[in-house]
XYZ file of C-alpha atoms in Angstrom:
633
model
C -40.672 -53.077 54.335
C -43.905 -52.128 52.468
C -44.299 -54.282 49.241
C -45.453 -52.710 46.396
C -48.033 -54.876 45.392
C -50.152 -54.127 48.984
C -50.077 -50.405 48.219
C -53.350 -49.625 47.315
C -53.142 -45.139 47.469
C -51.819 -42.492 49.079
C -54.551 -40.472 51.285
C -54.070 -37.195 52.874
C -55.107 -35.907 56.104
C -55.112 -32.868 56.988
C -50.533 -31.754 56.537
C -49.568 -35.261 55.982
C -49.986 -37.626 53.596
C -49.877 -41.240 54.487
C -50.033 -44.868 52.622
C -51.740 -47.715 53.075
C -49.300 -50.314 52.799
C -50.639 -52.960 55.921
C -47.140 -51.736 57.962
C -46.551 -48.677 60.017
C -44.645 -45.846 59.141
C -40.439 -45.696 59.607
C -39.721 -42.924 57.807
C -41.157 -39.000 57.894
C -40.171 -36.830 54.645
C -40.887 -33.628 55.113
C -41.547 -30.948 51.861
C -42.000 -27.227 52.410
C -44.142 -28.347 55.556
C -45.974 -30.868 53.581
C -45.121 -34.419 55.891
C -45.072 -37.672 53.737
C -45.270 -40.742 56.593
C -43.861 -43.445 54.020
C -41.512 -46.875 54.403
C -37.737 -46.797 54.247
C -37.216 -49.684 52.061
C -39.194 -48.285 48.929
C -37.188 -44.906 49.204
C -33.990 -45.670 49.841
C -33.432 -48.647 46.914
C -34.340 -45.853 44.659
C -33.372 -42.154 46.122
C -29.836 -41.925 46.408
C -30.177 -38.908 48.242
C -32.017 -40.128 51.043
C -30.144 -43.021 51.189
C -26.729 -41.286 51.669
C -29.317 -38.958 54.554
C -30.010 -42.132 56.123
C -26.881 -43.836 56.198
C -25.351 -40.335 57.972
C -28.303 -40.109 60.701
C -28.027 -44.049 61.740
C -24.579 -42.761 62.864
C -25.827 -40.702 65.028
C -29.372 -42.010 66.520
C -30.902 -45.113 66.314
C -34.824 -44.101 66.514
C -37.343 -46.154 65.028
C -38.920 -43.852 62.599
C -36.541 -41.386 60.871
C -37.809 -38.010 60.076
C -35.631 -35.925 57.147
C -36.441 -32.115 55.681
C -35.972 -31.588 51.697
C -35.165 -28.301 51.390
C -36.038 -26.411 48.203
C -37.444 -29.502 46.624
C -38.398 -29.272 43.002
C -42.176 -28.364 42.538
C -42.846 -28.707 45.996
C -45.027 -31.494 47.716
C -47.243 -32.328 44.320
C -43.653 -33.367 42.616
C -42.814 -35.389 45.516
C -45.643 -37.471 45.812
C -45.454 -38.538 42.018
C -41.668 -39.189 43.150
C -43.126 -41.316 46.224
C -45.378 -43.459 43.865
C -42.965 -44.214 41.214
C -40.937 -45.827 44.790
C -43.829 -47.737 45.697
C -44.686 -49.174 41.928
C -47.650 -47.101 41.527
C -48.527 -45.942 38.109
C -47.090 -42.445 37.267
C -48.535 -39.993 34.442
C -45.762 -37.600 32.732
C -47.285 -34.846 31.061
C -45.996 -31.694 29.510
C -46.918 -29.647 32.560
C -45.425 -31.987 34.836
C -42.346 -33.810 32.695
C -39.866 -30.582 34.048
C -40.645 -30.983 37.497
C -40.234 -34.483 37.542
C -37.108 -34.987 35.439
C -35.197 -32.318 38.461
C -37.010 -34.052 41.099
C -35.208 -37.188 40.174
C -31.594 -35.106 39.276
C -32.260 -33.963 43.313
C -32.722 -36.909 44.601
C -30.298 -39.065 42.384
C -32.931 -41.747 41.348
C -29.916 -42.830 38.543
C -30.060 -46.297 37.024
C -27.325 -47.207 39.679
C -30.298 -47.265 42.207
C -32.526 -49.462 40.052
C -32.559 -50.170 36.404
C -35.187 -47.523 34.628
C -35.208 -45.612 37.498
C -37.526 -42.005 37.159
C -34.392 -40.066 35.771
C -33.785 -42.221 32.749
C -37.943 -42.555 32.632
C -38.481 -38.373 32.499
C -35.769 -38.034 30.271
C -36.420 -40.030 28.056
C -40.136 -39.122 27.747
C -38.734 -35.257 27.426
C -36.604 -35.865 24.403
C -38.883 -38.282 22.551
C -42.303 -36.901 23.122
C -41.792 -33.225 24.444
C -39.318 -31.551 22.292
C -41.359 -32.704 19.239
C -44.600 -30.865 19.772
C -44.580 -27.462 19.708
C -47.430 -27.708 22.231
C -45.704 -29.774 24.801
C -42.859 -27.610 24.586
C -44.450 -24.677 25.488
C -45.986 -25.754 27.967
C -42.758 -27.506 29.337
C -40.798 -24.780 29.107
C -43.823 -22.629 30.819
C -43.703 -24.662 33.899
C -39.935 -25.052 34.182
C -40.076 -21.126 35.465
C -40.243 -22.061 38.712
C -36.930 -24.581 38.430
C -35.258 -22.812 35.939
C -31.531 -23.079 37.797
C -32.000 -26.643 38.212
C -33.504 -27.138 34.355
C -30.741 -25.032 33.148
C -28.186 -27.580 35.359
C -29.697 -30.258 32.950
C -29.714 -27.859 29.642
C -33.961 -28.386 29.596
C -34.214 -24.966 29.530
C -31.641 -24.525 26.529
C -32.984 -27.318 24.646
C -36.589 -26.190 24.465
C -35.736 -23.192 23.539
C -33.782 -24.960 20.454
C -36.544 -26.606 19.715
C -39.160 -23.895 19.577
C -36.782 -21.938 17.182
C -36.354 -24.756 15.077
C -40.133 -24.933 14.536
C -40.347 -21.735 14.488
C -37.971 -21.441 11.208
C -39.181 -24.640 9.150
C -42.988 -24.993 7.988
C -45.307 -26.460 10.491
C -47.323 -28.886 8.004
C -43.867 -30.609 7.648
C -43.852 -32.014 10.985
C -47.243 -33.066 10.631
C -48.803 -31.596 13.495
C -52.628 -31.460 13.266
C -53.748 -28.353 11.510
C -55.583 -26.445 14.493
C -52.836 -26.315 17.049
C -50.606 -23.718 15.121
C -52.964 -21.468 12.988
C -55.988 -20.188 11.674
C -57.782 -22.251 9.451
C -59.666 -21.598 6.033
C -61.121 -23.439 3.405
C -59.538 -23.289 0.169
C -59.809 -25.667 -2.533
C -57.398 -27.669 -1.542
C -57.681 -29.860 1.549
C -55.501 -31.823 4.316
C -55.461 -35.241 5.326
C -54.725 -35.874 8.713
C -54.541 -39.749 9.895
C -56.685 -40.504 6.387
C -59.295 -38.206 7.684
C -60.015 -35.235 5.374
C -60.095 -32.465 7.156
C -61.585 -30.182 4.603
C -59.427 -27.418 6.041
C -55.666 -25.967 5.795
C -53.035 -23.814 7.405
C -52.272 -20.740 6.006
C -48.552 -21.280 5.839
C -47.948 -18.233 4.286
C -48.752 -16.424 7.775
C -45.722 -15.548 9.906
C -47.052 -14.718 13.035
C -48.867 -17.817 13.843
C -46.366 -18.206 16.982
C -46.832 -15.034 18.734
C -49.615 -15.553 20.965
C -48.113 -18.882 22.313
C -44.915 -17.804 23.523
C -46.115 -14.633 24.880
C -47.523 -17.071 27.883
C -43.788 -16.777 29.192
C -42.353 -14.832 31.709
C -39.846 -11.846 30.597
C -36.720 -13.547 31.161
C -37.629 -17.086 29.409
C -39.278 -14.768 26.175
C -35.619 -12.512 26.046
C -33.791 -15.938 25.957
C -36.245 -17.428 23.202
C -35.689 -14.080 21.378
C -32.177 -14.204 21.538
C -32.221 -18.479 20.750
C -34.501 -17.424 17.666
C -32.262 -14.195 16.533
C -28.434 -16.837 16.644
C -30.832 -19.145 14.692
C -31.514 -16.943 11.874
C -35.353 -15.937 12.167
C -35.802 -12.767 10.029
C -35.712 -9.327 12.353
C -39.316 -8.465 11.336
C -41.078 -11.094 12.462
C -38.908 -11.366 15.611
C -39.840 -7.472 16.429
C -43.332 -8.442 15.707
C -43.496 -11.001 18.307
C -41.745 -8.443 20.645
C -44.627 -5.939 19.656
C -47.205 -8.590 20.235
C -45.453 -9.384 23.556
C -45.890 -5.683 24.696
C -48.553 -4.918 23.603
C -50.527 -7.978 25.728
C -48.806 -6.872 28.995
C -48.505 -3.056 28.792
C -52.428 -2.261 28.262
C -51.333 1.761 27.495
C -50.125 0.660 23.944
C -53.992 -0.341 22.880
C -54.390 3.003 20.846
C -51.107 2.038 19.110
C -51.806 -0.743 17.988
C -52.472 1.003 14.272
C -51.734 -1.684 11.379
C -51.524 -5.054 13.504
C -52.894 -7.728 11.897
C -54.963 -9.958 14.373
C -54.071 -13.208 15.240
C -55.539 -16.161 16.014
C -55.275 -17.866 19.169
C -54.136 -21.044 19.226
C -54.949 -24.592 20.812
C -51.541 -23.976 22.571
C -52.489 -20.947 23.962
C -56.112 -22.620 25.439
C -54.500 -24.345 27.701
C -51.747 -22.471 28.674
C -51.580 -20.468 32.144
C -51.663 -16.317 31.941
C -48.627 -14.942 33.919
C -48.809 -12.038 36.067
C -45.522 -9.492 35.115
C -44.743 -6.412 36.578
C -45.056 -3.623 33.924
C -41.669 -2.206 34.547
C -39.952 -4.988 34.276
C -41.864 -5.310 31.263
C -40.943 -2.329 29.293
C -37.354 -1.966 30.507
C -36.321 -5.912 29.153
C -38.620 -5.027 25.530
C -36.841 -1.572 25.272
C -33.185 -4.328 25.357
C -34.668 -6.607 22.879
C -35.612 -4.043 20.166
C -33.258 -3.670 17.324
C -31.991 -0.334 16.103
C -33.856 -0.263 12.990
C -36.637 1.894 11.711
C -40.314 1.741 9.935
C -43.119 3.971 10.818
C -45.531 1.249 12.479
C -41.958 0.438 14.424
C -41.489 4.565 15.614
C -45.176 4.658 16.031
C -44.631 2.009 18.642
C -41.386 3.117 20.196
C -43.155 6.451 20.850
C -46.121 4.321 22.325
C -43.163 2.810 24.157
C -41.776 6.112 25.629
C -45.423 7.446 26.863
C -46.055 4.052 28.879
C -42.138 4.303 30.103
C -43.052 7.822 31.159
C -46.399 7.195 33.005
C -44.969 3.697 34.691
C -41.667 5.964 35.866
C -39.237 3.477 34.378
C -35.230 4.262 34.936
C -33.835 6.802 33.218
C -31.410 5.223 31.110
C -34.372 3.382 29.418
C -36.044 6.510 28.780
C -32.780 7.589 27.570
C -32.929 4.414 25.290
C -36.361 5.271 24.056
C -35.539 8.607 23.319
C -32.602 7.915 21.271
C -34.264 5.519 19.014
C -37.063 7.539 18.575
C -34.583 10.306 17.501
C -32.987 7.949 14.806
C -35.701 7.968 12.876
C -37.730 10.907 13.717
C -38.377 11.904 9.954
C -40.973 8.879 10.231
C -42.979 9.825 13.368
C -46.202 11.565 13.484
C -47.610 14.674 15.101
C -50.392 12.683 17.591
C -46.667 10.484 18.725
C -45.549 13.484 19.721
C -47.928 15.089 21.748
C -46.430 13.491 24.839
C -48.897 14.941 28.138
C -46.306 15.979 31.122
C -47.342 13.124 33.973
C -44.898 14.919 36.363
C -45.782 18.041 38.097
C -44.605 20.574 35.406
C -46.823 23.680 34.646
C -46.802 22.682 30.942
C -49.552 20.326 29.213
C -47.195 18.913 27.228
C -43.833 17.006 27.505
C -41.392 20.047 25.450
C -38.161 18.603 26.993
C -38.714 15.130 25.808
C -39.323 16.655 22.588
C -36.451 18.792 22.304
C -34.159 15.693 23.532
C -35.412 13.703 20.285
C -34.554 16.444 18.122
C -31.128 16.566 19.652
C -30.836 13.236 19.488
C -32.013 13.210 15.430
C -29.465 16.019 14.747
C -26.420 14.193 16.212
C -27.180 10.777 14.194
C -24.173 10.697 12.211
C -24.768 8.050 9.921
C -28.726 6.838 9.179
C -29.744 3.066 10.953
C -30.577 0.548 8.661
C -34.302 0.018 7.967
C -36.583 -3.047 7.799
C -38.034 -4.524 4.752
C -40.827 -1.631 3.336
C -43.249 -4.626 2.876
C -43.056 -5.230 7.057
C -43.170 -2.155 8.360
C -44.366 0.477 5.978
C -41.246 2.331 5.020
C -40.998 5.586 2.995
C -37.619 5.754 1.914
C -36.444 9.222 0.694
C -33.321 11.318 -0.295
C -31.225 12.651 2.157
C -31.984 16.041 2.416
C -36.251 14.830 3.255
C -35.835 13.290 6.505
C -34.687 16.982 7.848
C -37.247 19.140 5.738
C -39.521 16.166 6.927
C -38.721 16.859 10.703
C -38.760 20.498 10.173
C -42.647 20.475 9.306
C -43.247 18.372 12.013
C -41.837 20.088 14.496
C -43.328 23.219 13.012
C -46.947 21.634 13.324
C -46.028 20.674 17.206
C -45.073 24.078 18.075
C -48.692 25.351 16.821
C -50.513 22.314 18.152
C -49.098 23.344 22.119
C -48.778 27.093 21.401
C -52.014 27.274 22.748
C -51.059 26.072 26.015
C -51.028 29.454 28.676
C -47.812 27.345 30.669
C -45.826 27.157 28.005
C -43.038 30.242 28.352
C -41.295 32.105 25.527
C -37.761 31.035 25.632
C -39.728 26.986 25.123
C -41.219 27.982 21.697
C -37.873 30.009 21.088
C -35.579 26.774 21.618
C -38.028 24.077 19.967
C -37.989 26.496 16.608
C -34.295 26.534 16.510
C -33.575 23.089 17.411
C -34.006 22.798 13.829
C -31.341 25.000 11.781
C -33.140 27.630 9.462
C -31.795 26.185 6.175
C -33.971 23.474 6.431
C -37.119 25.102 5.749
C -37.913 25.924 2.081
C -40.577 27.986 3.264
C -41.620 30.003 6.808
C -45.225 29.908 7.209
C -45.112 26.937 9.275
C -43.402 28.761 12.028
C -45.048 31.610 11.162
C -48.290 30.231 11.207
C -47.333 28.647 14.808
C -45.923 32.124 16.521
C -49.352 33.734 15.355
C -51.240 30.789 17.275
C -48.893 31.604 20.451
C -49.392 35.297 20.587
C -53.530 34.787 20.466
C -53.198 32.735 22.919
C -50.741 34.468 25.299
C -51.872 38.189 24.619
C -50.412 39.634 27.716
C -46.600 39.003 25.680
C -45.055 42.303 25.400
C -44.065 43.862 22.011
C -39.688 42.991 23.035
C -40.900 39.273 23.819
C -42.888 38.876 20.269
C -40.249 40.569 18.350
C -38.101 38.161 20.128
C -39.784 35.118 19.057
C -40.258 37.062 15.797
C -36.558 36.891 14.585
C -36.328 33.782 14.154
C -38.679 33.781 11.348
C -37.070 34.546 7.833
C -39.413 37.088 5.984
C -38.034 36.550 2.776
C -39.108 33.102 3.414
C -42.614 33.835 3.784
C -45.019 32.642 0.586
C -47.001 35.983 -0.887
C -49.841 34.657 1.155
C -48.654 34.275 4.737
C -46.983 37.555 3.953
C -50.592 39.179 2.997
C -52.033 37.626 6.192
C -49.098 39.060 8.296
C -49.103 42.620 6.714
C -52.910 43.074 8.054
C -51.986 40.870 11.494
C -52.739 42.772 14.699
C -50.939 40.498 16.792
C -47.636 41.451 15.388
C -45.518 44.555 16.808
C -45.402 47.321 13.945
C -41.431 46.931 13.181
C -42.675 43.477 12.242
C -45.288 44.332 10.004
C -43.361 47.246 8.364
C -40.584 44.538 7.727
C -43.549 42.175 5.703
C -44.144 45.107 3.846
C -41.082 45.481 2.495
C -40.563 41.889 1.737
C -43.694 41.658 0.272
C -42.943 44.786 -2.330
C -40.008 43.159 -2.707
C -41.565 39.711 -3.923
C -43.607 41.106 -5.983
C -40.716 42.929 -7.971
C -39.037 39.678 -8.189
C -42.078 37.956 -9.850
C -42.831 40.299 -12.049
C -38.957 40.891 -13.266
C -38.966 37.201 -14.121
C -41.887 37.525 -16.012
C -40.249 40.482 -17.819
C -36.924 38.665 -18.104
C -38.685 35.549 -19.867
C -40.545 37.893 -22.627
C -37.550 39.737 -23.486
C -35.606 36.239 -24.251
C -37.970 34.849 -25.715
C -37.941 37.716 -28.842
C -34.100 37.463 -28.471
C -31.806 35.075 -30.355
C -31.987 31.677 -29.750
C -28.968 30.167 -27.257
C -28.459 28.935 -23.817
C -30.251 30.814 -21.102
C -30.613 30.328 -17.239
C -34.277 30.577 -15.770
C -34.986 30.798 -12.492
C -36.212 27.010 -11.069
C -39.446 28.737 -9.049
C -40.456 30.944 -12.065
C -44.205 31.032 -13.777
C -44.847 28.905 -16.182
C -42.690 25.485 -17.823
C -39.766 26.324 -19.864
C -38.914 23.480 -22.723
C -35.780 23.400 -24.844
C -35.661 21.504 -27.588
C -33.372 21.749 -30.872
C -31.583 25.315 -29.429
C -35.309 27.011 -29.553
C -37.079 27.821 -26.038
C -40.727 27.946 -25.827
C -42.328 29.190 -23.081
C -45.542 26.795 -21.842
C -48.454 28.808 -20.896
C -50.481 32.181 -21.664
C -47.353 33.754 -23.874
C -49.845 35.025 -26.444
C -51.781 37.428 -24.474
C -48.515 38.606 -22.913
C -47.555 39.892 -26.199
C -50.524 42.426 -26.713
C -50.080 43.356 -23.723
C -46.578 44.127 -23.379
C -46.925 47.873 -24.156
C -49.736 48.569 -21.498
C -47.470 46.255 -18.555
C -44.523 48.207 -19.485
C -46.342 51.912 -18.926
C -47.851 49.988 -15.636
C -44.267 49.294 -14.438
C -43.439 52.865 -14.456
C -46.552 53.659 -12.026
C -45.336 51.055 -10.203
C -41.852 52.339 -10.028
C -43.337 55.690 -8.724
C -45.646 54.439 -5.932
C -42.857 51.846 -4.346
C -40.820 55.164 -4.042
C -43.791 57.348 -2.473
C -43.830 54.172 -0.156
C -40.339 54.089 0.682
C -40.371 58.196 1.796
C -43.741 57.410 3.963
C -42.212 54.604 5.565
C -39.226 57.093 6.162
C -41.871 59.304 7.802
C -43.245 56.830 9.626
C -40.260 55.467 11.600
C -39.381 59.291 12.417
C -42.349 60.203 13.714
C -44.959 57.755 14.371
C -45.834 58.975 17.210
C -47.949 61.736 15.926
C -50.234 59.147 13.950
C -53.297 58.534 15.641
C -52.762 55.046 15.506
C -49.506 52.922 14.198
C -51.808 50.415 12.758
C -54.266 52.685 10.182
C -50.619 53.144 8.773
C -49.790 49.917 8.068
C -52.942 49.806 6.271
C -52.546 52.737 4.529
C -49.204 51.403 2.982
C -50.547 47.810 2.151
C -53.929 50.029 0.649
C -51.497 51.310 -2.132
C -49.359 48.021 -2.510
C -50.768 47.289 -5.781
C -53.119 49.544 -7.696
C -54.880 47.363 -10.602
C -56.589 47.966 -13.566
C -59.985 46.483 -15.367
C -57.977 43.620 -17.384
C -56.477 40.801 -15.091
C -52.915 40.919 -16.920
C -49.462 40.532 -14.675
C -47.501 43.679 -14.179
C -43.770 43.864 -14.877
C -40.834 45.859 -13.070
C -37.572 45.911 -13.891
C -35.926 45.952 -10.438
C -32.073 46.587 -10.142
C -32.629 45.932 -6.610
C -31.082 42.919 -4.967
C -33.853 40.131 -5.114
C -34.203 37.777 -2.037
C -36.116 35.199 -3.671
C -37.174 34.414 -6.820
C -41.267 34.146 -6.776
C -44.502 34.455 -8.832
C -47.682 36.129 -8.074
C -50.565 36.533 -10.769
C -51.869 40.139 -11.126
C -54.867 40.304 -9.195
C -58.094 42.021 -10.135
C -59.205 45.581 -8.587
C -62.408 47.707 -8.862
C -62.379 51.013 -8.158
C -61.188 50.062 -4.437
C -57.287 50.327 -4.384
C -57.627 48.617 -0.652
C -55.792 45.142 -0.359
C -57.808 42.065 -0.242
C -58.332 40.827 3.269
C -56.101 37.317 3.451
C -55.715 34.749 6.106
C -54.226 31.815 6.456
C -56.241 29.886 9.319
C-alpha cells in the first residue's frame, strides 16, 4: 500500500513512468507501450476495471507484481497518468482540452461513485456540464479534442450534447450570455459602450454580424462539422448563414476556390480560434461531404461557388456521382452563372482546351428541370429574380458567348460547336448574331473547314434572325460559302422591305380615320393612343413633305430588287463562268440600296411574305452606290 500523503510525483524514465511513494512497485499498467510501475491498493479502490482484472489473474497466478495491458485506452498514456494521480490524491487540472478524455477514461475504467464517493466520473462530468457546455470557447475546444474518442463520447452523448450547445449559441445573441466581448467578434467603437465585471470596456460586439461563428467551427474535422450542420439545420438556423459557414468551411481547406471567393465578407478571427489546433483533411473527402451538405437552392455568389466547386472536384478526381451532383445543381440554376464559371480547362488528356462535355451536361441538366428550386433571400446571396421565359433567353446568350470564347481553340471539332448551339432550342433566341458572331470566330480560326462542313454549322443559324447589321457584316464575309452569303442577301432585301412597309403602313393610318389599329411591337418610332386619336411620336412632320419623293423612290426600288432577283437567277446557273463568286456578291450588295442627297427613309409596299418585322433608317450615299463596309467585331 502506497499512502497518498507520501506521494510526492510521478517521474519518467525513459518507457516507464514510476512514483515515488517510499514502497516498491506491485503492479505494472501498461498503455499503448507506455509502462506505469504504480501500487495496487490506490488503483484498485478506485478502477473498477482493474479491480475485476485483478481479481480474475489472482485465480490464476500468484506473482508478486501484477502486470495488465489497457487496450485502446482513451487518450493514450497522457489520459492515464491524470487517471493515476487522481488514485494517488494528487491534484488534477480539467480543462477544456482535456475534460473529454478524462470523463471516457473514467467510463473505461468504471471509476463510479460505487468505488469511492466523488470518484473522477462524477468529478469530469460534472465539470463538463457546469463549466464546458456554457462557453462557447470550451466547447469548441471540447468537442475538437473528443475526435479522437468520438465512439466512446458518443456512448456518453458528449458528442451530441456539445453539438446542442453550440447551436443553441449559435441561434440566441452572444451578449446575452455575457461572455466577454472579444471571444466571439470583431470589435468597434461606437458610442455606446459595454461593461464587463464593472470595467468599461469602451468597446462592443457587432451583434448584427452573422458570421461571427464561422472561423471557430471550421477547426473541426469533416464528420464532426456535417453533424454540427445538421444539429444547427433541426434547430432552426436560417439556410443562408448555414451555407455560408459551409462556404467558409471550403473555402479554408480546398485552396483552388481562392479566386472564387468574389463577395465574401472577411471575418474576424476569434480568441476561440487562437488557441485552437489546425486539422489536416484530405481534400477529397473534403469536397465530396460539402457537395452532401449544400442545399438545393440558388443565388449567383452560391452558382459562382458550386462552379468553383465542380473545377476543384474535377482537378482533385473526386467520384463521379459527386461530379454528377455538382453538375446537376449547377444546371438548376444555370440562368445565374457567368461566362469565366464556365470556362472549365480539360485536366484529363482530351485534345480540347476546354471542358465541352461538362458543359453540354449542365445544359442538359438545365433543360430537364421541371419545376424551378427555390432561391435564397436576394439580400444573402445576390439574386436576380426574373420572368420565366429570362432564365432560357438568359442561358441562350451565355452559351452563345462560350461557344465564341473556345471557338478559337484548333481541337475543338465541328459536330462540338454543332451540339453546344443546339443544346439550346432555336426559339429561344430573339436574335442570331450571337451564334452568328461565334461560327464566324470558328471558321477564322479553323480555315482548313471545307465549304459542306461550314454550311453545316451554318444551318443552324436563322437568317431572318439576323439584326440589319450582322446581316451587313455577313453579306461582305469571306469566310462564309457563297450559298450562305446569297441567302443574307436575300434576307437582308427582305428586311429592308419590311421596315420600310411599316413605315409606309403607319403614314397611311395616320391620314385615315381615326379607330383601332394593330402596329407592329418592333416598329420605328412610339405609337400613343389616347381619346380614339393615334399620334405617332417622332419625325412625322418631315415624313409628310416627303411622302411624294419616297413614294417615286419605292418604285426604283421595286425595279432594282427585280434586276437583283434575275442576276441572282444567273448566278446560281452559271457561276462558274464569273471570274470570281465573290466580286458577285459584291456586285449585288453594291446595288442593295441606291440613295439620294437628303437622308429621308424609303418606303415599299411589299406584298411579299415578311419574315420579321424591322426598322432601318435610310442611310446617306454620295455619288458611290457601293455598300458601306460593316463589321461587327
Amino acid at each position: 500500500m502506497a499512502p497518498a500523503g507520501k506521494v510526492s510525483e510521478f517521474h519518467r524514465e525513459g518507457n516507464d513512468w514510476f512514483c515515488k511513494a517510499g514502497l516498491p512497485s506491485d503492479i505494472v499498467v501498461s498503455v499503448d507501450g507506455v509502462n506505469f510501475h504504480l501500487h495496487k491498493f490506490p488503483l484498485i479502490s478506485k478502477c473498477g476495471k482493474i479491480a475485476q482484472i485483478h481479481e480474475a489473474a489472482q485465480q490464476v497466478t500468484r506473482e508478486k507484481i501484477f502486470t495488465t495491458v489497457l487496450e485502446e485506452f482513451p487518450g493514450g498514456p497522457d489520459t492515464f497518468l491524470i487517471v493515476a494521480k487522481f488514485c494517488y490524491g494528487l491534484r488534477i487540472e480539467l480543462t477544456p482540452r482535456n475534460t473529454v478524455m478524462v470523463y471516457c477514461a473514467a467510463d473505461y475504467l468504471e471509476m463510479t461513485d460505487e468505488y469511492g464517493e466523488g470518484n473522477l466520473l462524477s468529478k469530469s462530468e460534472t465539470f463538463f456540464y457546469k463549466s464546458i457546455l456554457r462557453n462557447w470557447k470550451d466547447c469548441i475546444l471540447a468537442l475538437q479534442s473528443s475526435e479522437t474518442v468520438v465512439h466512446r463520447a458518443d456512448k456518453l452523448q458528449i458528442v451530441n450534447r456539445c453539438l446542442n450547445a453550440l447551436s443553441v449559441m449559435v441561434c440566441t445573441d452572444p451578449s446575452l450570455f455575457g461572455w466577454p466581448m472579444m471571444m466571439y467578434g470583431s470589435l468597434q467603437s461606437p458610442g455606446g459602450s459595454i461593461l464587463w465585471n464593472g470595467i468599461n470596456t469602451g468597446a462592443r460586439i457587432r451583434s448584427s454580424e452573422s458570421d461571427w461563428w464561422f472561423e471557430d467551427i471550421s477547426y473541426l474535422n469533416v464528420s464532426l462539422f456535417e453533424r454540427l450542420i445538421k444539429t444547427m439545420e433541426a434547430k432552426g438556423i436560417r439556410l443562408e448563414n448555414l451555407v455560408g459557414a459551409i462556404m467558409y468551411y471550403a473555402r479554408k481547406y480546398l485552396p483552388g476556390l481562392g479566386r472564387w471567393q468574389v463577395g465574401q465578407s472577411g471575418v474576424t478571427r476569434t480568441v476561440a480560434s487562437f488557441s485552437l489546433t489546425p486539422v489536416v483533411l484530405d481534400q477529397r473527402v473534403v469536397l465530396e461531404s460539402i457537395d452532401k451538405l449544400l442545399p438545393h437552392k440558388k443565388g449567383k455568389s452560391f452558382c459562382r461557388f458550386l462552379l468553383g466547386l465542380l473545377r476543384v472536384a474535377l482537378i482533385l478526381g473526386v467520384n463521379q456521382k459527386c461530379v454528377d451532383s455538382l453538375e446537376r445543381r449547377i444546371g438548376m440554376q444555370m440562368d445565374l452563372a457567368t461566362l469565366d464559371g464556365l470556362l472549365i480547362p480539360n485536366y484529363s488528356d482530351a485534345d480540347t482546351l476546354y471542358n465541352t462535355d461538362c458543359v453540354e451536361r449542365i445544359i442538359h441538366y438545365f433543360k430537364s428541370t421541371e419545376s424551378r428550386i427555390a432561391s435564397f433571400s436576394p439580400s444573402s446571396f445576390d439574386l436576380e429574380t426574373s420572368p420565366s421565359s429570362e432564365p432560357l433567353r438568359k442561358v441562350a446568350k451565355l452559351i452563345d458567348n462560350y461557344i465564341a470564347e473556345v471557338a478559337s481553340d484548333v481541337n475543338l471539332k465541328p459536330t462540338k460547336v454543332r451540339s453546344l448551339a443546339e443544346a439550346i432550342p432555336g426559339s429561344s433566341r430573339s436574335l442570331h448574331d450571337g451564334l452568328y458572331r461565334a461560327l464566324d470566330i470558328y471558321f477564322k480560326a479553323h480555315p482548313w473547314l471545307s465549304e459542306k462542313e461550314k454550311e453545316e454549322l451554318c444551318n443552324i443559324i436563322d437568317f431572318q434572325k439576323l439584326s440589319i447589321d450582322a446581316c451587313a457584316h455577313a453579306s461582305q464575309n469571306e469566310r462564309l460559302p457563297l450559298r450562305i452569303v446569297l441567302q443574307v442577301l436575300f434576307f437582308e432585301q427582305m428586311h429592308l422591305r419590311t421596315a420600310l412597309a411599316g413605315c409606309l403602313h403607319v403614314l397611311d393610318t395616320e391620314s385615315a380615320p381615326p379607330g383601332p389599329m394593330n402596329v407592329p411591337g418592333d416598329m420605328t418610332g412610339q405609337i400613343v393612343q389616347r381619346d380614339g386619336w393615334v399620334t405617332v411620336v417622332r419625325e412625322n412632320q418631315v415624313l409628310k413633305v416627303d411622302m411624294e419623293r419616297m413614294r417615286s423612290r419605292v418604285r426604283e426600288l421595286e425595279e432594282e430588287f427585280c434586276k437583283i432577283k434575275e442576276e441572282m437567277k444567273k448566278v446560281s446557273k452559271s457561276h462558274s463562268s464569273l471570274s470570281s463568286p465573290r466580286m458577285v456578291a459584291r456586285r449585288i450588295g453594291c446595288n442593295l440600296l441606291p440613295r439620294s442627297s437628303d437622308a429621308q427613309p424609303d418606303i415599299i409596299d411589299s406584298t411579299n411574305p415578311t419574315p420579321r418585322a424591322s426598322v432601318d433608317k435610310a442611310r446617306p450615299s454620295g455619288h458611290s452606290r457601293h455598300r458601306k463596309s460593316f463589321s461587327l467585331f
